[in-house]
């Protein structure tokens, strides 16, 4: 059974006479050990979806199950859930690192002795042991973010919701947090990650779901999505002059010709047709476009933007 099953979620907000259909028919599932990157432009409906999963916003329609339990009706569902939702605001700035861990451990029902041992284990794990007695406000942003994740892990939840875990961190701190996220998932936790940093999503997610205007427009394994989109664009360079007849036939295939360079968007069969037209000109270079997640994301999100 997947640790998370969100099915056909809908949410419409009504404020000051204006209704916003924030989420429309969104379904997400997540297995243990998996990192799902949930991506979308501003206002696409990510936070609303995550809050419905966390039991903080009631869906108009649809259902959420965490480890088979409904977070909207059964508080036990929250035992399997840890969340860092709004940056590092889930920690108290005037309390020390250790006090935060113990406090949130107690809130999640961890017995005292267990909580102490778990706090030390996490402080060690996150390289924060020497900061255990430092108040949060004196920690660096990277340390605060690590502590926020540690706090969310205190009660050993199996599903972790992480909202922008690397936002505002310097390169080194971001690397550390990315490594930790990878490790946590490899230990068997499921992680639902929202981020605007697509390189982060590409690096640490197993799957991506892209939401646009409240609807999921793509969902598949990260590498498959990249593979599917890479190879759809080719650059060709020839060693001679392209004739008017060749120009005409290339235009029929929607290939863009600039002197001796041809840009072609299409599949491998189409590429062979282009090469056939170019015969017998010498081929100097043929290259497949190496798409990355940023490019794919922009393409998908822009497609049908008037819709
Ligand atoms: P961002 O990346 O900017 O955080 P998001 O993808 O998380 O955006 P949401 O915060 O879920 O998007 O917002 C989706 C839509 O719902 C937006 O149009 C937003 O203005 C609207 N919305 C969100 N919360 C409320 C609310 N409490 N009342 C009214 N409208 C809301």
Short mmCIF file of C-alpha atoms and ligand atoms in Angstrom, two decimals:
data_model
loop_
_atom_site.label_atom_id
_atom_site.label_comp_id
_atom_site.label_asym_id
_atom_site.label_seq_id
_atom_site.Cartn_x
_atom_site.Cartn_y
_atom_site.Cartn_z
CA UNK A 1 0.00 0.00 0.00
CA UNK A 2 1.39 3.45 -0.85
CA UNK A 3 2.19 5.59 2.21
CA UNK A 4 0.33 8.50 0.60
CA UNK A 5 -2.80 8.28 -1.48
CA UNK A 6 -4.41 11.58 -2.39
CA UNK A 7 -7.32 11.07 -4.73
CA UNK A 8 -9.26 13.53 -6.87
CA UNK A 9 -8.72 16.54 -4.63
CA UNK A 10 -10.62 19.74 -5.35
CA UNK A 11 -10.44 23.08 -3.54
CA UNK A 12 -12.09 26.36 -4.43
CA UNK A 13 -11.52 29.49 -2.36
CA UNK A 14 -14.07 32.26 -2.15
CA UNK A 15 -12.77 35.60 -0.96
CA UNK A 16 -14.24 39.05 -1.42
CA UNK A 17 -16.72 37.91 -4.05
CA UNK A 18 -14.01 36.20 -6.09
CA UNK A 19 -13.73 32.45 -6.43
CA UNK A 20 -10.43 30.74 -7.19
CA UNK A 21 -10.38 27.13 -8.27
CA UNK A 22 -7.04 26.47 -6.61
CA UNK A 23 -6.92 22.68 -7.05
CA UNK A 24 -8.84 20.60 -9.60
CA UNK A 25 -8.84 16.83 -9.58
CA UNK A 26 -5.36 16.34 -8.19
CA UNK A 27 -4.27 12.80 -7.32
CA UNK A 28 -0.86 11.89 -5.94
CA UNK A 29 0.59 8.67 -4.59
CA UNK A 30 3.88 8.07 -2.90
CA UNK A 31 5.66 4.87 -1.93
CA UNK A 32 8.16 4.46 0.89
CA UNK A 33 11.71 5.27 -0.18
CA UNK A 34 10.51 7.58 -2.94
CA UNK A 35 11.08 11.33 -3.46
CA UNK A 36 8.33 13.04 -5.44
CA UNK A 37 9.05 16.60 -6.58
CA UNK A 38 5.86 18.61 -6.80
CA UNK A 39 6.49 21.47 -9.18
CA UNK A 40 4.47 24.34 -10.54
CA UNK A 41 4.56 28.08 -11.16
CA UNK A 42 3.45 30.55 -8.49
CA UNK A 43 -0.19 30.17 -7.62
CA UNK A 44 -0.51 26.78 -9.34
CA UNK A 45 -1.98 25.07 -6.27
CA UNK A 46 1.02 23.36 -4.64
CA UNK A 47 0.59 24.76 -1.14
CA UNK A 48 -3.14 24.14 -1.17
CA UNK A 49 -2.55 20.51 -2.17
CA UNK A 50 0.17 19.99 0.44
CA UNK A 51 -2.03 21.56 3.13
CA UNK A 52 -4.88 19.23 2.18
CA UNK A 53 -2.47 16.30 2.51
CA UNK A 54 -1.29 17.56 5.89
CA UNK A 55 -4.87 17.88 7.13
CA UNK A 56 -4.63 21.69 7.38
CA UNK A 57 -7.06 22.58 4.58
CA UNK A 58 -10.26 20.60 4.11
CA UNK A 59 -10.78 19.48 0.50
CA UNK A 60 -14.12 20.27 -1.16
CA UNK A 61 -13.94 16.84 -2.76
CA UNK A 62 -11.56 13.92 -2.82
CA UNK A 63 -9.74 11.95 -0.17
CA UNK A 64 -6.35 11.73 1.50
CA UNK A 65 -4.94 8.60 3.09
CA UNK A 66 -1.65 8.52 4.94
CA UNK A 67 -0.69 4.95 5.73
CA UNK A 68 -4.34 4.14 5.08
CA UNK A 69 -5.66 6.73 7.58
CA UNK A 70 -7.56 9.94 6.87
CA UNK A 71 -5.73 12.95 8.37
CA UNK A 72 -8.99 14.91 8.36
CA UNK A 73 -10.78 12.43 10.61
CA UNK A 74 -8.14 10.36 12.34
CA UNK A 75 -5.37 12.07 14.34
CA UNK A 76 -3.37 8.82 14.22
CA UNK A 77 -2.68 9.60 10.56
CA UNK A 78 -0.41 12.43 11.74
CA UNK A 79 1.90 9.95 13.45
CA UNK A 80 3.12 8.96 10.02
CA UNK A 81 3.52 12.54 8.86
CA UNK A 82 6.32 15.06 9.34
CA UNK A 83 6.25 18.45 7.66
CA UNK A 84 8.49 21.45 7.11
CA UNK A 85 5.97 23.67 5.45
CA UNK A 86 6.97 27.28 5.56
CA UNK A 87 10.72 27.54 5.48
CA UNK A 88 12.08 27.05 8.97
CA UNK A 89 9.09 28.51 10.71
CA UNK A 90 8.29 25.21 12.38
CA UNK A 91 10.95 25.90 15.03
CA UNK A 92 10.92 28.35 17.93
CA UNK A 93 13.62 30.94 17.55
CA UNK A 94 14.15 31.65 21.23
CA UNK A 95 14.46 28.03 22.21
CA UNK A 96 17.67 26.06 21.79
CA UNK A 97 18.12 23.43 19.11
CA UNK A 98 17.69 20.62 21.64
CA UNK A 99 14.69 22.25 23.36
CA UNK A 100 12.95 22.47 19.99
CA UNK A 101 13.53 18.78 19.33
CA UNK A 102 12.29 17.78 22.81
CA UNK A 103 9.29 20.09 22.64
CA UNK A 104 8.09 18.82 19.26
CA UNK A 105 8.90 15.24 20.28
CA UNK A 106 6.62 15.67 23.31
CA UNK A 107 3.90 17.22 21.12
CA UNK A 108 4.02 14.11 18.94
CA UNK A 109 3.71 11.88 21.98
CA UNK A 110 7.31 10.67 22.26
CA UNK A 111 8.06 9.44 25.83
CA UNK A 112 10.74 11.51 27.66
CA UNK A 113 13.66 9.05 27.61
CA UNK A 114 13.06 8.13 23.99
CA UNK A 115 12.81 11.83 23.07
CA UNK A 116 16.18 12.62 24.67
CA UNK A 117 17.92 9.77 22.87
CA UNK A 118 16.24 10.65 19.57
CA UNK A 119 17.18 14.34 19.93
CA UNK A 120 20.85 13.50 20.45
CA UNK A 121 20.77 11.02 17.57
CA UNK A 122 19.34 13.66 15.23
CA UNK A 123 21.69 16.41 16.46
CA UNK A 124 24.59 14.10 15.72
CA UNK A 125 23.20 13.01 12.39
CA UNK A 126 22.61 16.59 11.25
CA UNK A 127 25.99 17.75 12.57
CA UNK A 128 24.37 20.05 15.12
CA UNK A 129 25.52 18.46 18.37
CA UNK A 130 27.85 21.35 19.24
CA UNK A 131 24.89 23.72 18.74
CA UNK A 132 22.48 21.82 20.98
CA UNK A 133 22.40 24.64 23.55
CA UNK A 134 22.39 27.51 21.04
CA UNK A 135 19.12 29.34 20.45
CA UNK A 136 17.74 29.00 16.94
CA UNK A 137 18.11 32.71 16.24
CA UNK A 138 21.89 32.42 16.58
CA UNK A 139 22.16 29.56 14.06
CA UNK A 140 22.97 30.04 10.37
CA UNK A 141 20.14 29.60 7.85
CA UNK A 142 21.54 26.24 6.81
CA UNK A 143 21.63 25.05 10.42
CA UNK A 144 18.10 26.34 11.01
CA UNK A 145 16.88 24.44 7.98
CA UNK A 146 18.61 21.25 9.10
CA UNK A 147 17.08 21.67 12.56
CA UNK A 148 13.63 22.21 11.02
CA UNK A 149 13.98 18.91 9.17
CA UNK A 150 15.29 17.17 12.31
CA UNK A 151 12.29 18.46 14.27
CA UNK A 152 9.93 17.06 11.63
CA UNK A 153 11.70 13.69 11.90
CA UNK A 154 11.55 13.44 15.72
CA UNK A 155 8.61 11.03 15.82
CA UNK A 156 10.02 8.93 12.94
CA UNK A 157 7.30 9.75 10.43
CA UNK A 158 7.25 7.66 7.29
CA UNK A 159 6.03 10.52 5.09
CA UNK A 160 7.87 13.83 5.08
CA UNK A 161 6.52 16.96 3.40
CA UNK A 162 9.28 19.42 2.56
CA UNK A 163 8.47 22.83 1.19
CA UNK A 164 11.44 24.58 -0.48
CA UNK A 165 14.08 22.90 1.69
CA UNK A 166 17.03 24.61 -0.01
CA UNK A 167 15.57 28.08 -0.51
CA UNK A 168 17.90 30.88 0.56
CA UNK A 169 20.76 28.54 1.45
CA UNK A 170 24.28 29.04 0.18
CA UNK A 171 25.74 26.42 -2.14
CA UNK A 172 27.40 24.38 0.59
CA UNK A 173 24.40 24.35 2.91
CA UNK A 174 22.10 23.48 -0.01
CA UNK A 175 24.38 20.54 -0.89
CA UNK A 176 24.24 19.29 2.71
CA UNK A 177 20.44 19.51 2.81
CA UNK A 178 20.14 17.74 -0.57
CA UNK A 179 22.41 14.94 0.66
CA UNK A 180 20.33 14.61 3.82
CA UNK A 181 17.09 14.42 1.85
CA UNK A 182 18.57 11.68 -0.35
CA UNK A 183 19.77 9.76 2.69
CA UNK A 184 16.45 10.07 4.48
CA UNK A 185 14.61 8.66 1.47
CA UNK A 186 17.12 5.84 1.10
CA UNK A 187 16.40 4.90 4.70
CA UNK A 188 12.83 4.24 3.61
CA UNK A 189 11.00 7.53 4.21
CA UNK A 190 8.73 8.88 1.50
CA UNK A 191 9.34 12.54 0.70
CA UNK A 192 7.04 14.99 -1.01
CA UNK A 193 9.15 17.95 -2.01
CA UNK A 194 8.03 21.27 -3.40
CA UNK A 195 10.65 23.51 -4.90
CA UNK A 196 11.18 26.21 -7.47
CA UNK A 197 14.78 25.11 -7.81
CA UNK A 198 14.43 22.66 -10.65
CA UNK A 199 18.05 21.54 -10.52
CA UNK A 200 17.34 20.38 -6.97
CA UNK A 201 14.28 18.45 -8.15
CA UNK A 202 16.27 16.91 -10.98
CA UNK A 203 19.03 15.86 -8.64
CA UNK A 204 17.07 14.33 -5.79
CA UNK A 205 13.64 13.29 -7.02
CA UNK A 206 12.62 9.89 -8.33
CA UNK A 207 9.41 11.24 -9.81
CA UNK A 208 7.99 14.64 -10.68
CA UNK A 209 4.43 15.88 -10.75
CA UNK A 210 3.86 19.25 -12.44
CA UNK A 211 0.80 21.27 -11.54
CA UNK A 212 -0.51 24.20 -13.56
CA UNK A 213 -3.65 26.20 -12.82
CA UNK A 214 -4.73 23.61 -10.27
CA UNK A 215 -4.36 20.58 -12.57
CA UNK A 216 -1.59 18.00 -12.85
CA UNK A 217 -0.19 18.30 -16.37
CA UNK A 218 2.62 15.76 -16.13
CA UNK A 219 3.57 13.03 -13.72
CA UNK A 220 6.29 10.48 -14.31
CA UNK A 221 9.72 9.31 -13.21
CA UNK A 222 12.14 12.24 -13.40
CA UNK A 223 14.61 10.54 -15.71
CA UNK A 224 11.87 9.26 -18.02
CA UNK A 225 10.42 12.73 -18.36
CA UNK A 226 13.85 14.08 -19.23
CA UNK A 227 14.47 11.21 -21.66
CA UNK A 228 11.09 11.73 -23.30
CA UNK A 229 11.78 15.39 -23.93
CA UNK A 230 15.42 15.09 -24.78
CA UNK A 231 15.83 14.02 -28.35
CA UNK A 232 12.91 16.08 -29.51
CA UNK A 233 15.26 18.77 -30.80
CA UNK A 234 18.23 18.40 -33.14
CA UNK A 235 20.85 20.80 -34.47
CA UNK A 236 22.42 19.91 -37.82
CA UNK A 237 25.30 21.61 -39.57
CA UNK A 238 26.12 20.93 -43.22
CA UNK A 239 29.26 21.71 -45.18
CA UNK A 240 27.69 23.27 -48.29
CA UNK A 241 24.96 25.57 -49.54
CA UNK A 242 21.35 24.50 -49.01
CA UNK A 243 19.43 24.85 -52.29
CA UNK A 244 16.06 26.65 -52.59
CA UNK A 245 14.37 23.28 -53.27
CA UNK A 246 15.89 21.86 -50.11
CA UNK A 247 14.82 24.99 -48.19
CA UNK A 248 11.28 24.43 -49.33
CA UNK A 249 11.17 20.76 -48.33
CA UNK A 250 12.79 21.52 -44.95
CA UNK A 251 10.19 24.21 -44.32
CA UNK A 252 7.48 21.57 -44.88
CA UNK A 253 8.98 19.66 -41.93
CA UNK A 254 8.99 22.89 -39.87
CA UNK A 255 12.80 22.83 -39.72
CA UNK A 256 14.44 26.20 -39.17
CA UNK A 257 17.30 26.95 -41.54
CA UNK A 258 19.94 29.57 -40.92
CA UNK A 259 22.65 29.42 -43.55
CA UNK A 260 24.30 26.06 -42.91
CA UNK A 261 22.56 25.35 -39.60
CA UNK A 262 19.27 23.54 -39.29
CA UNK A 263 17.18 23.32 -36.11
CA UNK A 264 14.66 20.52 -36.16
CA UNK A 265 12.02 19.70 -33.55
CA UNK A 266 10.73 16.18 -33.98
CA UNK A 267 11.40 12.52 -33.47
CA UNK A 268 14.14 10.27 -34.87
CA UNK A 269 12.06 9.35 -37.96
CA UNK A 270 11.69 13.03 -38.77
CA UNK A 271 15.41 13.50 -38.37
CA UNK A 272 16.06 10.87 -41.06
CA UNK A 273 13.70 12.71 -43.40
CA UNK A 274 15.65 15.92 -42.79
CA UNK A 275 18.95 14.13 -43.48
CA UNK A 276 17.48 12.63 -46.66
CA UNK A 277 16.55 16.11 -47.91
CA UNK A 278 20.06 17.37 -47.17
CA UNK A 279 21.71 14.63 -49.25
CA UNK A 280 24.35 14.85 -50.73
CA UNK A 281 25.64 17.80 -48.69
CA UNK A 282 28.42 16.79 -46.30
CA UNK A 283 27.23 16.58 -42.69
CA UNK A 284 29.52 18.45 -40.31
CA UNK A 285 27.58 18.02 -37.09
CA UNK A 286 24.36 16.44 -35.80
CA UNK A 287 23.47 16.98 -32.17
CA UNK A 288 20.55 15.96 -29.99
CA UNK A 289 19.27 18.56 -27.56
CA UNK A 290 20.06 17.58 -23.96
CA UNK A 291 16.94 18.79 -22.21
CA UNK A 292 17.02 19.36 -18.48
CA UNK A 293 14.14 19.62 -16.10
CA UNK A 294 14.12 23.43 -16.24
CA UNK A 295 13.59 23.40 -20.00
CA UNK A 296 10.92 20.72 -19.85
CA UNK A 297 9.13 22.50 -17.04
CA UNK A 298 9.06 25.79 -18.92
CA UNK A 299 7.86 24.09 -22.09
CA UNK A 300 5.06 22.25 -20.30
CA UNK A 301 3.97 25.19 -18.26
CA UNK A 302 3.92 27.54 -21.25
CA UNK A 303 2.06 25.12 -23.51
CA UNK A 304 -1.54 26.27 -23.91
CA UNK A 305 -0.93 29.12 -21.49
CA UNK A 306 -4.13 30.75 -22.67
CA UNK A 307 -6.13 27.73 -21.40
P1 LIG B 1 3.45 29.52 -4.75
O1 LIG B 1 4.44 28.76 -5.58
O2 LIG B 1 3.39 30.97 -5.13
O3 LIG B 1 3.56 29.29 -3.28
P2 LIG B 1 1.26 27.62 -4.97
O4 LIG B 1 1.43 26.73 -6.16
O5 LIG B 1 1.64 27.07 -3.65
O6 LIG B 1 1.97 28.99 -5.22
P3 LIG B 1 -1.36 28.10 -3.78
O7 LIG B 1 -0.80 28.88 -2.64
O8 LIG B 1 -1.89 26.75 -3.49
O9 LIG B 1 -0.30 28.01 -4.98
O10 LIG B 1 -2.52 28.99 -4.44
C1 LIG B 1 -3.34 28.53 -5.49
C2 LIG B 1 -4.38 29.61 -5.78
O11 LIG B 1 -5.29 29.70 -4.68
C3 LIG B 1 -3.79 31.01 -5.97
O12 LIG B 1 -4.54 31.67 -6.98
C4 LIG B 1 -3.99 31.67 -4.63
O13 LIG B 1 -4.12 33.06 -4.77
C5 LIG B 1 -5.29 31.03 -4.16
N1 LIG B 1 -5.38 30.93 -2.68
C6 LIG B 1 -4.53 30.24 -1.89
N2 LIG B 1 -4.92 30.34 -0.59
C7 LIG B 1 -6.04 31.10 -0.58
C8 LIG B 1 -6.93 31.56 0.45
N3 LIG B 1 -6.74 31.22 1.72
N4 LIG B 1 -7.97 32.33 0.09
C9 LIG B 1 -8.20 32.65 -1.21
N5 LIG B 1 -7.40 32.25 -2.24
C10 LIG B 1 -6.34 31.48 -1.92
#
